[in-house]
Tab-separated table of C-alpha atoms in Angstrom:
chain	number	residue	atom	x	y	z
P	1	UNK	CA	-10.896	16.913	-3.323
P	2	UNK	CA	-10.144	13.336	-2.606
P	3	UNK	CA	-8.688	13.359	1.099
P	4	UNK	CA	-6.476	9.681	0.114
P	5	UNK	CA	-6.564	8.241	-3.994
P	6	UNK	CA	-4.452	5.382	-4.306
P	7	UNK	CA	-3.557	4.397	-7.894
P	8	UNK	CA	-3.360	0.650	-9.274
P	9	UNK	CA	-0.940	0.544	-6.326
P	10	UNK	CA	1.398	-2.496	-5.847
P	11	UNK	CA	4.051	-3.977	-3.978
P	12	UNK	CA	6.352	-6.810	-4.712
P	13	UNK	CA	8.644	-8.753	-1.941
P	14	UNK	CA	11.878	-9.388	-2.311
P	15	UNK	CA	15.137	-9.098	-4.370
P	16	UNK	CA	13.646	-8.392	-8.370
P	17	UNK	CA	10.277	-6.982	-8.223
P	18	UNK	CA	10.643	-5.261	-11.651
P	19	UNK	CA	10.185	-8.777	-12.365
P	20	UNK	CA	6.991	-10.263	-10.898
P	21	UNK	CA	5.472	-6.666	-12.387
P	22	UNK	CA	6.004	-7.239	-15.597
P	23	UNK	CA	4.613	-10.892	-15.297
P	24	UNK	CA	1.688	-9.512	-13.465
P	25	UNK	CA	0.308	-7.262	-15.743
P	26	UNK	CA	0.956	-9.903	-19.009
P	27	UNK	CA	-1.310	-11.838	-16.696
P	28	UNK	CA	0.207	-15.051	-15.127
P	29	UNK	CA	-0.859	-16.021	-11.009
P	30	UNK	CA	0.472	-15.024	-7.930
P	31	UNK	CA	1.140	-18.589	-7.339
P	32	UNK	CA	3.179	-18.941	-10.574
P	33	UNK	CA	4.799	-16.065	-10.111
P	34	UNK	CA	5.886	-16.853	-6.971
P	35	UNK	CA	6.784	-20.077	-8.341
P	36	UNK	CA	9.105	-18.717	-11.144
P	37	UNK	CA	10.794	-15.941	-9.351
P	38	UNK	CA	10.944	-16.084	-5.846
P	39	UNK	CA	8.887	-13.415	-5.408
P	40	UNK	CA	5.645	-13.134	-3.676
P	41	UNK	CA	2.650	-10.334	-4.197
P	42	UNK	CA	1.514	-8.311	-0.989
P	43	UNK	CA	-0.710	-6.030	-2.795
P	44	UNK	CA	-1.781	-5.310	-7.115
P	45	UNK	CA	-4.091	-2.819	-9.005
P	46	UNK	CA	-5.599	-1.366	-6.025
P	47	UNK	CA	-7.014	1.535	-6.690
P	48	UNK	CA	-10.097	3.838	-4.755
P	49	UNK	CA	-10.137	7.670	-2.907
P	50	UNK	CA	-11.660	8.618	0.295
P	51	UNK	CA	-13.571	11.751	-0.353
P	52	UNK	CA	-13.555	14.063	3.871
P	53	UNK	CA	-15.758	12.142	6.077
P	54	UNK	CA	-16.343	9.296	4.695
P	55	UNK	CA	-15.434	5.982	6.974
P	56	UNK	CA	-13.888	3.794	4.830
P	57	UNK	CA	-13.071	-0.173	5.130
P	58	UNK	CA	-10.192	-2.050	4.679
P	59	UNK	CA	-11.096	-5.848	5.360
P	60	UNK	CA	-9.710	-9.325	3.912
P	61	UNK	CA	-8.903	-12.845	5.497
P	62	UNK	CA	-5.449	-13.075	6.795
P	63	UNK	CA	-2.781	-13.397	4.275
P	64	UNK	CA	-4.490	-10.921	1.710
P	65	UNK	CA	-2.569	-7.959	2.635
P	66	UNK	CA	-3.904	-5.024	4.037
P	67	UNK	CA	-1.371	-4.763	6.354
P	68	UNK	CA	0.874	-4.018	3.445
P	69	UNK	CA	-1.688	-1.646	2.147
P	70	UNK	CA	-2.279	0.132	5.109
P	71	UNK	CA	2.065	1.040	5.573
P	72	UNK	CA	2.578	1.279	1.727
P	73	UNK	CA	-0.090	4.476	2.747
P	74	UNK	CA	2.015	6.065	4.855
P	75	UNK	CA	4.843	5.298	3.815
P	76	UNK	CA	6.408	2.945	6.157
P	77	UNK	CA	6.330	0.518	3.465
P	78	UNK	CA	6.871	1.683	0.295
P	79	UNK	CA	5.544	0.659	-2.726
P	80	UNK	CA	7.028	-1.180	-5.960
P	81	UNK	CA	4.015	1.206	-8.757
P	82	UNK	CA	0.759	3.251	-8.044
P	83	UNK	CA	0.811	6.570	-6.665
P	84	UNK	CA	-0.138	7.700	-3.815
P	85	UNK	CA	-2.144	11.581	-3.215
P	86	UNK	CA	-2.672	12.548	0.014
P	87	UNK	CA	-4.107	16.160	-0.053
P	88	UNK	CA	-3.814	16.564	-3.314
P	89	UNK	CA	-0.197	16.100	-3.514
P	90	UNK	CA	1.575	12.258	-4.257
P	91	UNK	CA	3.832	10.818	-1.046
P	92	UNK	CA	5.807	8.326	-3.155
P	93	UNK	CA	8.409	10.341	-4.252
P	94	UNK	CA	8.360	12.635	-0.750
P	95	UNK	CA	12.065	13.162	0.578
P	96	UNK	CA	12.055	12.261	3.983
P	97	UNK	CA	11.734	15.637	5.182
P	98	UNK	CA	8.221	16.239	3.695
P	99	UNK	CA	6.838	12.394	4.105
P	100	UNK	CA	7.469	13.815	8.621
P	101	UNK	CA	5.244	16.227	7.444
P	102	UNK	CA	2.682	14.462	5.742
P	103	UNK	CA	2.708	12.171	8.344
P	104	UNK	CA	2.829	14.455	11.311
P	105	UNK	CA	-0.480	16.719	9.460
P	106	UNK	CA	-2.077	14.886	7.102
P	107	UNK	CA	-2.221	11.045	7.642
P	108	UNK	CA	-1.391	8.791	10.743
P	109	UNK	CA	-1.882	4.727	11.870
P	110	UNK	CA	-2.644	3.157	15.056
P	111	UNK	CA	-1.237	0.025	15.861
P	112	UNK	CA	-3.807	-3.486	16.739
P	113	UNK	CA	-2.457	-4.335	20.102
P	114	UNK	CA	-2.458	-0.784	21.549
P	115	UNK	CA	-6.495	-0.687	21.219
P	116	UNK	CA	-7.107	-4.174	22.009
P	117	UNK	CA	-7.449	-5.294	25.088
P	118	UNK	CA	-5.847	-8.309	27.367
P	119	UNK	CA	-6.766	-12.374	27.699
């Protein structure tokens, strides 16, 4: 079983994300969606799995959606669409109590500023 599995994860920022999601699924690009709807596509159709003991790196240019993706993995940001499984438990629909348990026992995050050295 995968420790973490992500299926078709998507995050759209704005007041009408479902309008933008429909456009994305029909093949309209991010820039055109922003122009037409005012919605910003943060992450679209991201899928991967991480096995126990595996080292997995999320790497990309500034503004490419890395932080948004990581914040969705522990539900600091709720995804617009898609599924996230932590040790087989689908977490996008968990209530706050169950989510706290998952965060305490199964998944965690260290913010970048904590690990940076002062210059």
